[in-house]
Short mmCIF file of C-alpha atoms in Angstrom, two decimals:
data_model
loop_
_atom_site.label_atom_id
_atom_site.label_comp_id
_atom_site.label_asym_id
_atom_site.label_seq_id
_atom_site.Cartn_x
_atom_site.Cartn_y
_atom_site.Cartn_z
CA MET A 1 125.83 107.17 175.11
CA GLY A 2 125.60 104.47 177.70
CA ASP A 3 126.08 100.84 176.67
CA PHE A 4 123.86 98.45 178.60
CA LEU A 5 125.08 95.23 177.00
CA ASN A 6 127.80 92.81 177.96
CA ASP A 7 130.82 92.80 175.69
CA ASP A 8 129.58 89.81 173.71
CA GLN A 9 125.93 90.89 173.41
CA GLN A 10 124.21 92.40 170.38
CA LEU A 11 121.06 94.53 170.32
CA VAL A 12 119.11 93.86 167.09
CA PHE A 13 116.36 96.20 165.91
CA VAL A 14 113.93 94.79 163.35
CA GLY A 15 111.87 97.26 161.33
CA GLY A 16 109.60 97.46 158.31
CA LEU A 17 106.12 98.67 157.51
CA HIS A 18 103.12 96.86 158.97
CA ARG A 19 102.29 93.77 156.90
CA SER A 20 105.84 93.59 155.56
CA GLY A 21 106.87 90.51 157.53
CA THR A 22 108.42 92.09 160.62
CA THR A 23 106.70 89.66 162.98
CA LEU A 24 107.84 86.61 161.00
CA LEU A 25 111.40 87.91 160.74
CA ALA A 26 111.67 88.81 164.42
CA ARG A 27 110.32 85.41 165.47
CA LEU A 28 112.80 83.64 163.22
CA LEU A 29 115.71 85.58 164.69
CA ALA A 30 114.48 85.12 168.25
CA SER A 31 114.13 81.36 167.70
CA HIS A 32 117.90 81.02 167.44
CA PRO A 33 119.24 79.34 170.58
CA ASP A 34 121.52 82.30 171.29
CA ALA A 35 118.79 84.93 170.79
CA THR A 36 115.78 86.30 172.63
CA GLY A 37 112.83 88.44 171.61
CA LEU A 38 110.48 90.48 173.76
CA ALA A 39 107.92 88.04 175.18
CA GLU A 40 104.77 88.11 177.30
CA THR A 41 104.61 91.89 177.19
CA GLY A 42 100.83 91.99 176.81
CA ALA A 43 101.34 94.41 173.90
CA PRO A 44 100.32 93.78 170.26
CA GLU A 45 102.86 91.44 168.65
CA ASP A 46 105.17 92.07 171.63
CA GLU A 47 106.43 95.21 169.92
CA GLY A 48 108.80 97.34 171.95
CA GLN A 49 107.12 100.57 170.82
CA HIS A 50 104.08 99.72 172.93
CA ILE A 51 105.84 99.15 176.25
CA GLN A 52 107.85 102.36 176.53
CA ASP A 53 107.15 106.06 177.02
CA VAL A 54 110.26 107.62 175.47
CA TYR A 55 109.00 108.16 171.91
CA PRO A 56 105.49 108.21 170.38
CA ALA A 57 104.32 104.85 169.04
CA ALA A 58 103.15 104.62 165.41
CA GLU A 59 99.53 104.98 166.48
CA ARG A 60 100.25 108.52 167.65
CA HIS A 61 101.19 109.40 164.06
CA GLY A 62 98.16 107.83 162.41
CA GLY A 63 98.98 104.16 162.84
CA THR A 64 99.13 101.38 160.28
CA GLY A 65 99.36 102.60 156.71
CA ARG A 66 99.72 106.25 157.67
CA PHE A 67 102.35 106.86 160.33
CA ALA A 68 105.27 107.48 157.95
CA LEU A 69 103.41 110.37 156.34
CA LYS A 70 104.00 112.38 159.50
CA ALA A 71 107.43 114.00 159.47
CA LYS A 72 107.62 113.66 163.26
CA ALA A 73 107.70 109.86 162.91
CA HIS A 74 111.17 110.16 161.36
CA LEU A 75 113.55 110.31 164.30
CA THR A 76 117.29 110.88 163.99
CA GLU A 77 120.27 111.58 166.21
CA HIS A 78 119.18 115.23 166.19
CA SER A 79 115.97 114.51 168.08
CA PRO A 80 115.76 116.10 171.54
CA LEU A 81 114.72 112.62 172.70
CA ALA A 82 118.19 111.26 171.89
CA THR A 83 119.64 111.47 175.40
CA PRO A 84 121.55 109.09 177.68
CA GLU A 85 118.63 109.24 180.10
CA ASN A 86 116.23 107.99 177.44
CA ALA A 87 118.60 105.21 176.45
CA LYS A 88 118.43 104.05 180.06
CA ARG A 89 114.63 104.39 180.16
CA LEU A 90 114.16 102.32 177.03
CA TRP A 91 116.49 99.64 178.28
CA GLU A 92 114.66 99.46 181.59
CA ALA A 93 111.32 99.19 179.76
CA TRP A 94 112.43 96.34 177.49
CA ALA A 95 114.94 94.35 179.54
CA PRO A 96 112.35 92.59 181.78
CA TYR A 97 110.84 90.94 178.68
CA TRP A 98 114.13 89.57 177.27
CA ASP A 99 116.22 86.69 178.49
CA THR A 100 119.20 88.92 179.08
CA ASP A 101 121.49 85.91 179.44
CA LYS A 102 121.22 85.49 175.66
CA GLN A 103 123.73 86.99 173.24
CA PHE A 104 121.30 88.54 170.72
CA LEU A 105 118.47 90.74 172.00
CA VAL A 106 115.80 91.33 169.34
CA GLU A 107 113.34 94.24 169.44
CA LYS A 108 110.76 94.55 166.67
CA SER A 109 108.59 97.57 165.89
CA PRO A 110 107.53 98.73 162.41
CA PRO A 111 108.57 102.38 163.04
CA ASN A 112 112.18 101.25 163.54
CA LEU A 113 112.38 101.56 159.75
CA VAL A 114 112.36 105.36 160.08
CA MET A 115 114.01 105.55 163.51
CA GLY A 116 117.34 103.83 162.90
CA ARG A 117 119.49 106.89 163.34
CA PHE A 118 117.74 107.77 166.60
CA LEU A 119 118.10 104.27 168.01
CA GLN A 120 121.74 104.10 166.92
CA SER A 121 122.44 107.34 168.77
CA LEU A 122 121.12 105.68 171.94
CA TYR A 123 122.84 102.33 171.34
CA PRO A 124 125.87 102.85 169.06
CA SER A 125 126.68 99.14 168.76
CA ALA A 126 123.14 98.16 167.67
CA ALA A 127 122.46 96.26 164.45
CA PHE A 128 119.42 96.86 162.24
CA VAL A 129 117.57 94.38 160.05
CA PHE A 130 114.90 95.99 157.87
CA ILE A 131 112.42 93.98 155.82
CA VAL A 132 110.71 95.36 152.71
CA ARG A 133 107.70 93.95 150.86
CA HIS A 134 106.16 94.88 147.51
CA PRO A 135 104.26 98.21 147.77
CA VAL A 136 101.08 96.77 146.23
CA THR A 137 101.01 93.81 148.61
CA VAL A 138 101.58 95.99 151.66
CA THR A 139 98.87 98.41 150.49
CA LEU A 140 96.27 95.70 149.93
CA ALA A 141 97.16 93.87 153.14
CA THR A 142 96.88 97.10 155.13
CA ARG A 143 93.57 98.14 153.61
CA LYS A 144 91.50 95.92 155.94
CA TRP A 145 92.52 98.19 158.85
CA ARG A 146 92.20 101.41 156.89
CA LYS A 147 89.06 101.01 154.80
CA ARG A 148 88.41 104.75 154.78
CA THR A 149 91.93 105.55 153.58
CA SER A 150 92.45 105.62 149.82
CA LEU A 151 94.78 103.17 148.11
CA ASN A 152 96.76 106.14 146.85
CA ARG A 153 97.36 107.41 150.40
CA LEU A 154 98.20 103.95 151.72
CA MET A 155 100.71 103.44 148.92
CA SER A 156 102.11 106.92 149.52
CA ASN A 157 102.91 105.83 153.06
CA TRP A 158 105.05 103.02 151.60
CA PHE A 159 107.07 105.38 149.42
CA VAL A 160 107.54 108.07 152.05
CA ALA A 161 108.72 105.49 154.58
CA HIS A 162 111.19 103.87 152.22
CA ASP A 163 112.46 107.18 150.85
CA ARG A 164 113.32 108.16 154.41
CA ALA A 165 114.82 104.77 155.20
CA SER A 166 116.94 104.92 152.04
CA GLY A 167 118.27 108.33 153.03
CA ASP A 168 119.18 107.04 156.48
CA LEU A 169 121.18 104.01 155.32
CA GLU A 170 124.48 105.83 154.93
CA HIS A 171 124.20 107.01 158.55
CA LEU A 172 123.78 103.50 159.98
CA ALA A 173 126.94 101.62 160.87
CA ARG A 174 125.35 98.16 160.83
CA VAL A 175 122.24 97.54 158.73
CA HIS A 176 121.01 94.61 156.64
CA LEU A 177 118.10 94.70 154.19
CA VAL A 178 115.75 91.77 153.63
CA SER A 179 113.20 91.20 150.89
CA TYR A 180 109.99 89.58 152.14
CA GLU A 181 109.54 87.87 148.79
CA TRP A 182 113.03 86.40 148.87
CA LEU A 183 112.64 85.37 152.51
CA LEU A 184 109.70 83.21 151.49
CA ALA A 185 111.21 81.96 148.25
CA ASP A 186 114.69 81.20 149.58
CA PRO A 187 114.54 81.20 153.39
CA ALA A 188 117.71 79.19 154.00
CA SER A 189 120.11 81.47 152.14
CA THR A 190 118.24 84.65 153.15
CA LEU A 191 118.51 83.78 156.82
CA ALA A 192 122.09 82.60 156.36
CA GLU A 193 122.91 86.11 155.09
CA ILE A 194 121.33 87.62 158.20
CA ALA A 195 123.17 85.20 160.49
CA GLU A 196 126.46 86.10 158.81
CA PHE A 197 125.70 89.80 159.15
CA LEU A 198 124.90 89.43 162.86
CA ARG A 199 127.76 86.97 163.41
CA MET A 200 125.25 84.45 164.72
CA PRO A 201 126.76 80.97 165.05
CA GLY A 202 125.04 78.02 163.41
CA THR A 203 121.80 78.37 161.46
CA ILE A 204 118.35 79.86 161.93
CA ASP A 205 115.46 77.40 161.77
CA THR A 206 113.33 77.97 158.64
CA SER A 207 110.59 75.41 159.36
CA SER A 208 108.01 78.08 160.23
CA VAL A 209 108.37 79.89 156.88
CA ASP A 210 105.28 79.43 154.71
CA ALA A 211 106.13 79.90 151.04
CA GLY A 212 102.51 80.79 150.20
CA GLY A 213 103.54 84.35 149.49
CA SER A 214 101.23 87.00 148.09
CA THR A 215 99.37 85.16 145.33
CA ARG A 216 95.92 86.19 146.53
CA TYR A 217 96.94 89.84 146.56
CA GLU A 218 98.34 89.50 143.06
CA SER A 219 95.02 88.10 141.83
CA GLU A 220 93.09 90.81 143.65
CA TRP A 221 95.26 93.57 142.19
CA LYS A 222 94.99 92.24 138.64
CA SER A 223 91.21 92.07 138.97
CA MET A 224 91.00 95.60 140.30
CA LEU A 225 93.03 96.97 137.41
CA ALA A 226 91.17 94.91 134.83
CA GLU A 227 87.83 96.14 136.16
CA GLY A 228 88.97 99.75 136.05
CA ASN A 229 88.84 100.29 139.80
CA ARG A 230 89.50 104.03 140.13
CA GLY A 231 91.52 103.78 143.32
CA ALA A 232 93.76 101.02 142.02
CA THR A 233 94.23 102.68 138.63
CA ARG A 234 95.12 106.00 140.23
CA ALA A 235 97.65 104.41 142.58
CA HIS A 236 99.15 102.35 139.77
CA ASP A 237 99.60 105.34 137.46
CA HIS A 238 100.84 107.59 140.24
CA PHE A 239 103.49 105.27 141.63
CA ALA A 240 104.57 102.96 138.78
CA ALA A 241 107.73 104.93 137.96
CA ARG A 242 108.70 105.39 141.61
CA ALA A 243 108.22 101.67 142.20
CA LYS A 244 110.67 100.83 139.41
CA ALA A 245 113.25 103.09 141.08
CA PHE A 246 113.01 100.76 144.10
CA GLY A 247 113.22 97.63 141.94
CA TYR A 248 109.49 96.79 142.04
CA ASP A 249 107.00 96.36 139.21
CA LEU A 250 103.40 97.36 139.96
CA ASP A 251 102.21 94.87 137.33
CA ALA A 252 104.16 91.91 138.74
CA LEU A 253 103.96 91.31 142.48
CA ALA A 254 106.38 88.39 142.32
CA VAL A 255 109.19 90.71 141.20
CA ALA A 256 111.34 92.01 144.03
CA PRO A 257 115.00 92.96 144.59
CA ARG A 258 116.89 90.62 146.87
CA HIS A 259 118.32 93.55 148.84
CA PRO A 260 115.69 96.29 148.61
CA LEU A 261 116.48 100.00 148.92
CA ILE A 262 119.94 99.46 147.42
CA GLU A 263 119.07 97.44 144.30
CA ARG A 264 117.40 99.20 141.43
CA GLU A 265 116.39 96.32 139.18
CA GLY A 266 113.78 93.80 140.25
CA THR A 267 114.50 90.10 139.93
CA PRO A 268 111.80 87.43 140.25
CA PRO A 269 112.51 85.72 143.58
CA HIS A 270 111.83 82.32 142.02
CA GLU A 271 114.74 82.94 139.63
CA PRO A 272 117.67 83.85 141.90
#
C-alpha cells in the first residue's frame, strides 16, 4: 500500500492498555530532537484514534478497561478497512499535527496494541513500540473510570488484550516490547534499547521519568486481599496462573519481565 514517508522517515506506533504508560513513552520518544508526536489536536492525550474516522476508537468498543473484550477491536490485515484509500485518509488526518520535517513520526493510541497487523498493512515500513504494565496495577488504576465494572472483568480485559497482542507478534516485521516497571527502574538502558531498535541517533532524555512506580497500588492490593475483598480475591484466584505465564506475579507488583509478552519468568526490575 502507499508509502507517505520520505525515504529516511519512520512512522512509529505506540500502543498499550490505558494506564500502562503509553503517554509517558510517546512523550519521551517525541522529545527526541529528530522526532515529533501529534500535538495540539484538541483530543484526549493527543491520541491519533480520536482525530480520524477510518476505524472505531476504543470508546466505541466499551472504552478504558473494556475495549479489548470486543473481538471487533482486534484489527488485522484481513479487515475490510485495510485499503490504500484508508491509508491515505489516516495520513491526511494525522499529518497536520506532526512536524513532518522530522525523521520519526510518533502516533500513540492504546488500541494500537491490538491493531498492529492492520496498521502494518497500511504502512508496511512502520515500527511498533508496545508498553506493558502489571495486570494488577493496570486494573486498579483503571478502576476509577470504571467503578461499576468488576475487578475480574477489568483484569480480563488485560489478559484478552495481551493474548491477542502476543499472537500478533510473529506477523509484525518491526516491533519492540517495553516493560513499564523497567522503564521506571532503568530508564536510560530501556530507552537506549528503543533508540537502537528505531535506529534513532543519540539518546532520549530521561529527565521526565518519575521512578515513583506503583507502590500505592501494591499497598492497596495487599490490603484488599488481606481484608478478604471478594472482588480482589476472585480476580487473584482466577488469573494468578495466567499472570505467571506472562511473567507476572499477582502477589508481587514489583516483579515484571523486562521484555513482556516474550519472557515467561518475572524478574524484579530493581534487580536487573
